[in-house]
JSON list of C-alpha atoms in Angstrom, two decimals:
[
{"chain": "N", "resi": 482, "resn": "UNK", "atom": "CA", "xyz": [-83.79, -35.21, 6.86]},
{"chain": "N", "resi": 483, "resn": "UNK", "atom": "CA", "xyz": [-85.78, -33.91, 4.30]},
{"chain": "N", "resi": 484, "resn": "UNK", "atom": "CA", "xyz": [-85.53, -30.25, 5.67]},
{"chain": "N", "resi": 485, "resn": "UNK", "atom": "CA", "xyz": [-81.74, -30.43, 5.99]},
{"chain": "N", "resi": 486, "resn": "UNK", "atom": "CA", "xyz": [-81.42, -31.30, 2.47]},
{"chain": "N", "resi": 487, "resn": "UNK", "atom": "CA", "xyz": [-84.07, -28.39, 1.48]},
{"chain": "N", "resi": 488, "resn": "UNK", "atom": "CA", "xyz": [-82.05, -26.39, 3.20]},
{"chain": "N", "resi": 489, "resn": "UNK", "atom": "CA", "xyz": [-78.81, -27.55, 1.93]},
{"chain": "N", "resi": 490, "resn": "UNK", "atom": "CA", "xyz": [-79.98, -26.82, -1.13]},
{"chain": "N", "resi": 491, "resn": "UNK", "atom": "CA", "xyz": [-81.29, -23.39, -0.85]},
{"chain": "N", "resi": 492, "resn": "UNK", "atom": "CA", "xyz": [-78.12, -22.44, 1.04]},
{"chain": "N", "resi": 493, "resn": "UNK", "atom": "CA", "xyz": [-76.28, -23.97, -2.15]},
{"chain": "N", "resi": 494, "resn": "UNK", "atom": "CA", "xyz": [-78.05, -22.26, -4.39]},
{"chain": "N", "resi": 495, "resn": "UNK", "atom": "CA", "xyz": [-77.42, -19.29, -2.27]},
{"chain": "N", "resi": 496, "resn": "UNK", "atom": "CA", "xyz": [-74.01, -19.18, -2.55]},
{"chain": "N", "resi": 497, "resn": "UNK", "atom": "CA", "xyz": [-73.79, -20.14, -6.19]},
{"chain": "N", "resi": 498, "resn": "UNK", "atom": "CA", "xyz": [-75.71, -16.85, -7.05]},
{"chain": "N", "resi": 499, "resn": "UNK", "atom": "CA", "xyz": [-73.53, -15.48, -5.21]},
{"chain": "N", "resi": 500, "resn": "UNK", "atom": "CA", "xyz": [-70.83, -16.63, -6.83]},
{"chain": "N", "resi": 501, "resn": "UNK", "atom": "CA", "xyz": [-72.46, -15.68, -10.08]},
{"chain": "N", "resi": 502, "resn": "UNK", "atom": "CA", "xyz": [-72.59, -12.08, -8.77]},
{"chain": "N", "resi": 503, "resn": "UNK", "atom": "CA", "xyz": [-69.58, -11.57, -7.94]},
{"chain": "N", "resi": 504, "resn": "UNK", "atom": "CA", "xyz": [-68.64, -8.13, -8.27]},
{"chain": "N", "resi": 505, "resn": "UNK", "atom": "CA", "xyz": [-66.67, -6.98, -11.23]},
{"chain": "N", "resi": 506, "resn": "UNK", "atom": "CA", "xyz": [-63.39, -5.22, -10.07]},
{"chain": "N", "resi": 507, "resn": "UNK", "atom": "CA", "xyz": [-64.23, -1.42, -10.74]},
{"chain": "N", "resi": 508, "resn": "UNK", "atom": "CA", "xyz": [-61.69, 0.16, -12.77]},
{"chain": "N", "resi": 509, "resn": "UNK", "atom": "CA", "xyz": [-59.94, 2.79, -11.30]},
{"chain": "N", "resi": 510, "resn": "UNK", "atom": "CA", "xyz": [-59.49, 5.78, -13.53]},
{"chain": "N", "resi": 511, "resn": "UNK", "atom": "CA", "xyz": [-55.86, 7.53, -14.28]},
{"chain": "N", "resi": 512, "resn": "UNK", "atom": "CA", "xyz": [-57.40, 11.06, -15.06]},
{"chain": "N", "resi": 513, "resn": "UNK", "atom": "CA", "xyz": [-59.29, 13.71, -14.63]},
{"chain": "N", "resi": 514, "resn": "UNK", "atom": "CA", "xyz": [-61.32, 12.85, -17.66]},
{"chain": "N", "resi": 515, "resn": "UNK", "atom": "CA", "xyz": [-61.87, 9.43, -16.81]},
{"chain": "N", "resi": 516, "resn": "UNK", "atom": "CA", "xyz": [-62.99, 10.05, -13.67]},
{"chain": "N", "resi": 517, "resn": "UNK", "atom": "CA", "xyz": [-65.72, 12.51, -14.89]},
{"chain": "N", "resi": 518, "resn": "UNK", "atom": "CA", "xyz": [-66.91, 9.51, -17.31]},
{"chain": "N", "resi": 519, "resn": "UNK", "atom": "CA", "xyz": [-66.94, 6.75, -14.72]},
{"chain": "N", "resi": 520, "resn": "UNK", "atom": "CA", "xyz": [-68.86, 9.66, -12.55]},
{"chain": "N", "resi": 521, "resn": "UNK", "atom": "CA", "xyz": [-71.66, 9.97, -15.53]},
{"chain": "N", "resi": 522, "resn": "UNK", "atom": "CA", "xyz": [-71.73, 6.00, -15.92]},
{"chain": "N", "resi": 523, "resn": "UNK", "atom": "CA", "xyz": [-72.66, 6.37, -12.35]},
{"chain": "N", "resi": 524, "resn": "UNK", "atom": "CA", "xyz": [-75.06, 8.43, -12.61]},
{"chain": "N", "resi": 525, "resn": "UNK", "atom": "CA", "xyz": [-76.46, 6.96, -15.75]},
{"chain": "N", "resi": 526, "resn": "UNK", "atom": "CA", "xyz": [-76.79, 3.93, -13.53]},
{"chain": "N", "resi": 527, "resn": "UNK", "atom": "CA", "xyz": [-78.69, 5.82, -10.55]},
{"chain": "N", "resi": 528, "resn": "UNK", "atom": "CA", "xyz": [-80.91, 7.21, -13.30]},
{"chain": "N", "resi": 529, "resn": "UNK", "atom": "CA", "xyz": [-82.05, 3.59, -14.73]},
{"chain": "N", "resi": 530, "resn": "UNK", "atom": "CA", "xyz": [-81.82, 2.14, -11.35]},
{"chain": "N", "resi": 531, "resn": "UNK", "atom": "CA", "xyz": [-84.76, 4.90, -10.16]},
{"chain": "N", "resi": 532, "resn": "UNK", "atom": "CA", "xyz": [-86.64, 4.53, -13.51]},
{"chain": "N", "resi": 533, "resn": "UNK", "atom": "CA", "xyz": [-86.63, 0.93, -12.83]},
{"chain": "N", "resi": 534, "resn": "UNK", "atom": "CA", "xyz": [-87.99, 1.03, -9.27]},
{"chain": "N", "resi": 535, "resn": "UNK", "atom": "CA", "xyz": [-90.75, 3.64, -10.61]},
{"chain": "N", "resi": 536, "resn": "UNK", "atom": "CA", "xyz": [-91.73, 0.96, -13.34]},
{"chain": "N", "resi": 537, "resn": "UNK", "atom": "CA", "xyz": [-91.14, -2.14, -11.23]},
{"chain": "N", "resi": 538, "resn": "UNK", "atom": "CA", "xyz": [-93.44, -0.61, -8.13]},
{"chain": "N", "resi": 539, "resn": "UNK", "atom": "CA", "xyz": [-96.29, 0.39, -10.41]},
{"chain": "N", "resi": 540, "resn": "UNK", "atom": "CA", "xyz": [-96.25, -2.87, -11.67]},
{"chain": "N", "resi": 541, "resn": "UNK", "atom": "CA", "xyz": [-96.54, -4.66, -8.33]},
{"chain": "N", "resi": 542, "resn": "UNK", "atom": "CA", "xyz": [-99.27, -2.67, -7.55]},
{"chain": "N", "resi": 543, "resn": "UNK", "atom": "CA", "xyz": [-101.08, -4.76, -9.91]},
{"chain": "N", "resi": 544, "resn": "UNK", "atom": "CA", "xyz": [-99.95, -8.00, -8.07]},
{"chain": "N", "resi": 545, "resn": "UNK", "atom": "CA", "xyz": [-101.59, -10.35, -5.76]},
{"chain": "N", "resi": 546, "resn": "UNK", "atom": "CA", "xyz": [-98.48, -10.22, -3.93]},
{"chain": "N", "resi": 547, "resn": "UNK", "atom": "CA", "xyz": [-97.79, -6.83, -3.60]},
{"chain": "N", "resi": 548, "resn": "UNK", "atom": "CA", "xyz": [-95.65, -6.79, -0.58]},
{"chain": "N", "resi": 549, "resn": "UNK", "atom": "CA", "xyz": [-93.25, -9.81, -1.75]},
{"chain": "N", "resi": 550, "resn": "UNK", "atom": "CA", "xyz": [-93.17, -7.97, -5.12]},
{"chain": "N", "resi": 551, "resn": "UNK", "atom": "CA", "xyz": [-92.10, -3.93, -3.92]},
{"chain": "N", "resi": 552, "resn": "UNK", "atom": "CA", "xyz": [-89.56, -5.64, -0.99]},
{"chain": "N", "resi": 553, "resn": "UNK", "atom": "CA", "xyz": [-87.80, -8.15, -4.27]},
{"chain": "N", "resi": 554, "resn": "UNK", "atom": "CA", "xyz": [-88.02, -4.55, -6.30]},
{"chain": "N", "resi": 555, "resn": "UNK", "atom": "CA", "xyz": [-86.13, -2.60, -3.40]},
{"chain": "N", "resi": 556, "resn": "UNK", "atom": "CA", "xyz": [-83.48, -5.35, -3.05]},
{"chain": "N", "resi": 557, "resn": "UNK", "atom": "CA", "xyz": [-83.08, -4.71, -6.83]},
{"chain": "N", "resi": 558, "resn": "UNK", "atom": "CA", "xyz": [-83.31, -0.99, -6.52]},
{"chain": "N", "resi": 559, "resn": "UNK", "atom": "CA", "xyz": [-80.69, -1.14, -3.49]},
{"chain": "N", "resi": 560, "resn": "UNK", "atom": "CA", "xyz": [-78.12, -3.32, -5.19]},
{"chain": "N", "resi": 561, "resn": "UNK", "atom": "CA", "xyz": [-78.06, -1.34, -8.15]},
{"chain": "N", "resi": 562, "resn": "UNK", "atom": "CA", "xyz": [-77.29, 1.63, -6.17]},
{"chain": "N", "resi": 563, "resn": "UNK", "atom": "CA", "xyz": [-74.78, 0.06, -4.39]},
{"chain": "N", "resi": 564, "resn": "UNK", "atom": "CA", "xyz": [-73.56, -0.99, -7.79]},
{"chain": "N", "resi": 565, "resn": "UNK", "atom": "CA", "xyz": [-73.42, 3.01, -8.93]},
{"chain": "N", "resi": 566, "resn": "UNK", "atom": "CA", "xyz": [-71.78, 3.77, -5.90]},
{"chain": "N", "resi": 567, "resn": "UNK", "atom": "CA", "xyz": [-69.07, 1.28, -6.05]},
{"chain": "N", "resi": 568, "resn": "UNK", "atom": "CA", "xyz": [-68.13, 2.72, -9.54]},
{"chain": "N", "resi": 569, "resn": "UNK", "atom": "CA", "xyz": [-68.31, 6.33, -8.31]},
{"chain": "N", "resi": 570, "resn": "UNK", "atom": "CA", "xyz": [-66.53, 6.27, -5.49]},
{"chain": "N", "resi": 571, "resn": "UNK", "atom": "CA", "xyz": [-63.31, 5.28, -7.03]},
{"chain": "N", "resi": 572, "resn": "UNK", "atom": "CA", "xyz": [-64.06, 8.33, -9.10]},
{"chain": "N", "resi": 573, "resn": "UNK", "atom": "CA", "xyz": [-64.80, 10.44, -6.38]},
{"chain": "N", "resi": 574, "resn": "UNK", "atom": "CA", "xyz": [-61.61, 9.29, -4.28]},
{"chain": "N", "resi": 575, "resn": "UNK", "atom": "CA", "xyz": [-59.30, 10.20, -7.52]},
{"chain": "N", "resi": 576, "resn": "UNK", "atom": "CA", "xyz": [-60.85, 13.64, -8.32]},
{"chain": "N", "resi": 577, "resn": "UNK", "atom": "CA", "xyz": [-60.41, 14.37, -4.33]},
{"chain": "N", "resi": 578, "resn": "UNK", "atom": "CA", "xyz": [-56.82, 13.06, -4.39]},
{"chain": "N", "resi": 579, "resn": "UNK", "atom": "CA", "xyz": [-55.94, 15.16, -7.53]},
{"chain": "N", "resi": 580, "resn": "UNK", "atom": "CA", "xyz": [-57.68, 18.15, -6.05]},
{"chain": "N", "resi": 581, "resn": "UNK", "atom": "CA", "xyz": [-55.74, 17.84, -3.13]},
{"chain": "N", "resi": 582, "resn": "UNK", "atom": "CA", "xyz": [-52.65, 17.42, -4.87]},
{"chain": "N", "resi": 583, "resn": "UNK", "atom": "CA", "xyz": [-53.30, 20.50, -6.87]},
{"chain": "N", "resi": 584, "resn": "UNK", "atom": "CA", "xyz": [-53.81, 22.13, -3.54]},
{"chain": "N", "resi": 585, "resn": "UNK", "atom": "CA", "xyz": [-50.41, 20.92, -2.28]},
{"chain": "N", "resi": 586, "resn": "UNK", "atom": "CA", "xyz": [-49.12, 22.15, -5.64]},
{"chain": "N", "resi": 587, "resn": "UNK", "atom": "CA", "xyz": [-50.51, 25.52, -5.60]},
{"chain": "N", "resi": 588, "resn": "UNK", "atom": "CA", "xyz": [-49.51, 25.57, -1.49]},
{"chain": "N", "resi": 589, "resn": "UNK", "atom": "CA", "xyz": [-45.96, 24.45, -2.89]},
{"chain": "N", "resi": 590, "resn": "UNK", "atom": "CA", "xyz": [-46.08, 26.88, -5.41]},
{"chain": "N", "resi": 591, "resn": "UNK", "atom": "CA", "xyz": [-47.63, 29.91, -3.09]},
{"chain": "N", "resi": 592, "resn": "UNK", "atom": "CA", "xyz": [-44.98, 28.52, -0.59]},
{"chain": "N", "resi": 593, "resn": "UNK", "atom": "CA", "xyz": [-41.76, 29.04, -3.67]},
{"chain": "N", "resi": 594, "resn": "UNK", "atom": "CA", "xyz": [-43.24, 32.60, -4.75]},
{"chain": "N", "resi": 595, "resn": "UNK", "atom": "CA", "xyz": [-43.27, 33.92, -1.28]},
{"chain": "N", "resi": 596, "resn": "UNK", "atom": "CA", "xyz": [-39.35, 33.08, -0.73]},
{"chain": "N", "resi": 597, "resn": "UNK", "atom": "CA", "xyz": [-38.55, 34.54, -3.83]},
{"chain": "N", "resi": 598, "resn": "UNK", "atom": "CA", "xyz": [-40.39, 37.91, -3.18]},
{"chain": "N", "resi": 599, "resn": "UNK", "atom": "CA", "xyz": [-38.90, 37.72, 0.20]},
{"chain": "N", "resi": 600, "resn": "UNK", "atom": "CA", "xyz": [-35.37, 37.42, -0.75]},
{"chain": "N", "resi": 601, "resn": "UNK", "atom": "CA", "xyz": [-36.15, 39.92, -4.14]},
{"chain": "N", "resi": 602, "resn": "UNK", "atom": "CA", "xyz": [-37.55, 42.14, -0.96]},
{"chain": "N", "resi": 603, "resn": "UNK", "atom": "CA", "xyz": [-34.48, 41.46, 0.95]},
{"chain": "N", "resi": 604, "resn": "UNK", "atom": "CA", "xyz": [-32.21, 42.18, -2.03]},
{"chain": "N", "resi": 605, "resn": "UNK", "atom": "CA", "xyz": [-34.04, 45.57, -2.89]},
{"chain": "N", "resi": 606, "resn": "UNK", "atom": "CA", "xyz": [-33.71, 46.76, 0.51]},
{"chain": "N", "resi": 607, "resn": "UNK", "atom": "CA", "xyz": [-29.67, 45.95, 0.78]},
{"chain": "N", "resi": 608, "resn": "UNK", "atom": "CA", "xyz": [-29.27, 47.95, -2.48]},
{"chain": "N", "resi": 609, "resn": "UNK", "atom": "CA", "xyz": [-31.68, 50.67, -1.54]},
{"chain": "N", "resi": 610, "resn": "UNK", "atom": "CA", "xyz": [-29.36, 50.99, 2.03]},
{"chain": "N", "resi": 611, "resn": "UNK", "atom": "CA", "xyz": [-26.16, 50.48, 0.06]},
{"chain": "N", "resi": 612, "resn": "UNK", "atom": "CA", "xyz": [-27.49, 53.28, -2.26]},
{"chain": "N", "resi": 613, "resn": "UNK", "atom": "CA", "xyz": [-28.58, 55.52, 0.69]},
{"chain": "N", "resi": 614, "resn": "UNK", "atom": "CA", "xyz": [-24.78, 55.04, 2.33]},
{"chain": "N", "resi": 615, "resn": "UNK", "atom": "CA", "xyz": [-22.98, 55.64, -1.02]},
{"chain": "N", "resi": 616, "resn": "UNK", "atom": "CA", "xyz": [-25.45, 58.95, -1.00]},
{"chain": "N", "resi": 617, "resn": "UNK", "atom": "CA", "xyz": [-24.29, 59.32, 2.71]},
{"chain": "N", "resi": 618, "resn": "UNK", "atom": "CA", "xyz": [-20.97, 59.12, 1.68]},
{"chain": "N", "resi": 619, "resn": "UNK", "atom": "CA", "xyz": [-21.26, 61.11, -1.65]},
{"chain": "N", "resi": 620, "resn": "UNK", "atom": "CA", "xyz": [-22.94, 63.93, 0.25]},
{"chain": "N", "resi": 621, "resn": "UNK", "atom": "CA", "xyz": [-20.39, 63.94, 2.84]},
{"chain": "N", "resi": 622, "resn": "UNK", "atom": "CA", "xyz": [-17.90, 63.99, 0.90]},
{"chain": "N", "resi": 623, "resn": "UNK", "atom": "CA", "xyz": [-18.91, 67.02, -1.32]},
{"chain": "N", "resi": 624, "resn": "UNK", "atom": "CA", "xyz": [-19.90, 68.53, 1.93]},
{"chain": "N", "resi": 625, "resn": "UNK", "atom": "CA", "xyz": [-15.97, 67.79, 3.64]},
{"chain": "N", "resi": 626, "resn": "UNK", "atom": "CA", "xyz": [-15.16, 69.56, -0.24]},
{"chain": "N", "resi": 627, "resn": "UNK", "atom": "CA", "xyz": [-16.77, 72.37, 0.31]},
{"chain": "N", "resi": 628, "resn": "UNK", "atom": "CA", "xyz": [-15.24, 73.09, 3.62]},
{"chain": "N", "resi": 629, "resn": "UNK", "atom": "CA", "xyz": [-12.21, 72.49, 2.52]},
{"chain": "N", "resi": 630, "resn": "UNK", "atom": "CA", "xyz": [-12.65, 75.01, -0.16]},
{"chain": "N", "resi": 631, "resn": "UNK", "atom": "CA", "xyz": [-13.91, 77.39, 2.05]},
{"chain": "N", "resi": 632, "resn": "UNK", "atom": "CA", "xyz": [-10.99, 77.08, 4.41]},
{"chain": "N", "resi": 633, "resn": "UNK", "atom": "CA", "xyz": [-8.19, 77.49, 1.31]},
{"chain": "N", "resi": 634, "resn": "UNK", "atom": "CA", "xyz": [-10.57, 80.42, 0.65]},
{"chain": "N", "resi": 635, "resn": "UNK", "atom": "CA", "xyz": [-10.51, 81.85, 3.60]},
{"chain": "N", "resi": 636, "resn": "UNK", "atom": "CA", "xyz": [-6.81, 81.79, 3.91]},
{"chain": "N", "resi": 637, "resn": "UNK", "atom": "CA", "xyz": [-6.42, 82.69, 0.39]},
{"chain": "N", "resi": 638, "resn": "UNK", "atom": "CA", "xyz": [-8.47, 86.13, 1.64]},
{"chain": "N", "resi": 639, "resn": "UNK", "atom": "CA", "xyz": [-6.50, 86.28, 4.73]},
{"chain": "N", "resi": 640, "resn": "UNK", "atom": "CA", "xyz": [-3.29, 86.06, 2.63]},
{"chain": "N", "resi": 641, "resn": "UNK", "atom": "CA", "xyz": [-4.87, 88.82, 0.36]},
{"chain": "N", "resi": 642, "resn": "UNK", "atom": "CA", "xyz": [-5.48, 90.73, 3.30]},
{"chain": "N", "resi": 643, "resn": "UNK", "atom": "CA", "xyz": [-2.82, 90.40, 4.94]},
{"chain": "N", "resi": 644, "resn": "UNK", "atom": "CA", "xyz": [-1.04, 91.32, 1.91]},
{"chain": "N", "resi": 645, "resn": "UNK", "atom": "CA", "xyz": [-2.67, 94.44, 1.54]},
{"chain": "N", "resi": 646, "resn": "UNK", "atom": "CA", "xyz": [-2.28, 94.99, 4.86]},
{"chain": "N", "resi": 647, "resn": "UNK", "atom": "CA", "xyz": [1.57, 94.79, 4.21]},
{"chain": "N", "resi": 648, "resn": "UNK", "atom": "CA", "xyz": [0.97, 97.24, 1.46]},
{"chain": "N", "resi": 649, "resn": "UNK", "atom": "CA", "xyz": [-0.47, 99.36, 3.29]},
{"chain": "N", "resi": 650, "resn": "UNK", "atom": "CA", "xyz": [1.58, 99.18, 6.14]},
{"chain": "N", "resi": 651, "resn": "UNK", "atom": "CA", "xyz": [4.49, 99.85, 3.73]},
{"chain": "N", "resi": 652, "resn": "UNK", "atom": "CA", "xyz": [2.73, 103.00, 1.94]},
{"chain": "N", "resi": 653, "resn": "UNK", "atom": "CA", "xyz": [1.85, 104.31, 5.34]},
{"chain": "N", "resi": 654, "resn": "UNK", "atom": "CA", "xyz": [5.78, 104.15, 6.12]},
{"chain": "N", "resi": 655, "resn": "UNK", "atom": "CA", "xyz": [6.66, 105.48, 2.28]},
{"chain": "N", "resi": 656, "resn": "UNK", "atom": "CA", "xyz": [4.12, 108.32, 3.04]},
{"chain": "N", "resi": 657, "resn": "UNK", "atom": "CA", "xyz": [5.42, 108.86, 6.79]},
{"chain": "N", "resi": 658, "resn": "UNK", "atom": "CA", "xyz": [9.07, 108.82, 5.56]},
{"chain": "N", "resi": 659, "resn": "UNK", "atom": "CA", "xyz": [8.44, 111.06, 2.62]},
{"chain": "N", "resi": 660, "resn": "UNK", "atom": "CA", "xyz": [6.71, 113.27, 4.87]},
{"chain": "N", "resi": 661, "resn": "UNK", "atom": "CA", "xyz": [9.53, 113.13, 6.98]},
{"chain": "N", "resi": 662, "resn": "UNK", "atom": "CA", "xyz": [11.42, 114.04, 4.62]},
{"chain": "N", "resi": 663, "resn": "UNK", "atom": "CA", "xyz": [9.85, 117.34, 3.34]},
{"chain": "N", "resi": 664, "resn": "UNK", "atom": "CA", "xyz": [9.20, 118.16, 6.73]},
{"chain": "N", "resi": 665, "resn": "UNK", "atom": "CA", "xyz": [13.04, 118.05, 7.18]},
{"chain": "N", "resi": 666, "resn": "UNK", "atom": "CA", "xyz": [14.01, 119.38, 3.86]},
{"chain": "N", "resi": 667, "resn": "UNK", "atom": "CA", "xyz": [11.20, 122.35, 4.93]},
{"chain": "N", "resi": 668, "resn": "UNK", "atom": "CA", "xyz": [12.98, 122.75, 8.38]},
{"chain": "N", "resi": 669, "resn": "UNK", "atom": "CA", "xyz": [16.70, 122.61, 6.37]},
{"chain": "N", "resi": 670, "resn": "UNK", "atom": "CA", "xyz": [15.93, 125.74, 4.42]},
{"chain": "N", "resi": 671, "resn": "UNK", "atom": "CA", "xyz": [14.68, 127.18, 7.63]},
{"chain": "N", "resi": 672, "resn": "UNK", "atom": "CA", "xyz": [17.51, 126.54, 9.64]},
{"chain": "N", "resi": 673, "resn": "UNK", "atom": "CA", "xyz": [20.20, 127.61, 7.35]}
]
């Protein structure tokens, strides 16, 4: 009876010190900043926590019971790591999230650019062929000019020339009549 009451009483005081060390909710930071601090505190805590151990195992050394002494000093060393790590981690999981959400920003971002230079792109290159056709059209229609200037100058010459032509035609019948003429007023003078 005497042992279950021993043992009620270590498993009491058991879970009293465990209710004494009940962890402290970590806080979990809201920026960048604070999640570089908590990350030092951390550290800081790693730091001690080693220094600790160092100082806590040289001094068992100098114990009768060594072993009990460096296994109670590693249960101390381990908790306070776990202690550092349970205030990093929140700090760790926010700089990752905000990383990553700068990542999806930047993607977002990269993502926004390209359909803007893609429809700028798409823009330049429906003026650039609207530009080339009103060339197209510019060029063909100086060049349908020209040929029509050329044509009313061709006729133009052909109307000179044919004009001349008439004139000629007309001098050659002026000359041939006048030479008619002396040739008959020759042959009049002859035949009277």
């Amino acid at each position: 009876m005497r042992a279950v009451g021993g043992l009620l009483a270590l498993l009491m005081s058991i879970s009293a010190a465990a209710c004494a060390d009940e962890p402290v909710p970590v806080p979990v930071p809201q920026t960048l900043e604070q999640a570089a601090a908590q990350r030092e505190r951390a550290d800081a805590l790693r730091k001690q926590a080693e220094e600790r151990y160092q100082a806590e195992q040289n001094a068992c050394y100098e114990k009768f019971l060594m072993s009990d002494c460096l296994v109670a000093a590693k249960k101390r060393h381990s908790a306070s790591l776990i202690t550092a790590r349970k205030l990093d981690q929140p700090a760790i999981d926010f700089e990752r999230a905000a990383r990553r959400q700068d990542l999806e920003s930047r993607e977002a971002q990269r993502a926004a650019d390209n359909l803007a230079r893609q429809s700028e792109e798409q823009g330049r290159a429906q003026r650039y062929r609207a530009e080339q056709t009103a060339k197209l059209a510019e060029r063909e229609a100086k060049l349908a000019d020209k040929a029509k200037k050329a044509e009313a100058g061709r006729q133009r010459s052909a109307a000179e020339q044919a004009k001349r032509q008439a004139k000629l035609d007309k001098r050659a019948r002026q000359d041939a009549e006048r030479e008619a003429r002396k040739a008959a007023e020759a042959a009049e003078p002859a035949s009277k």
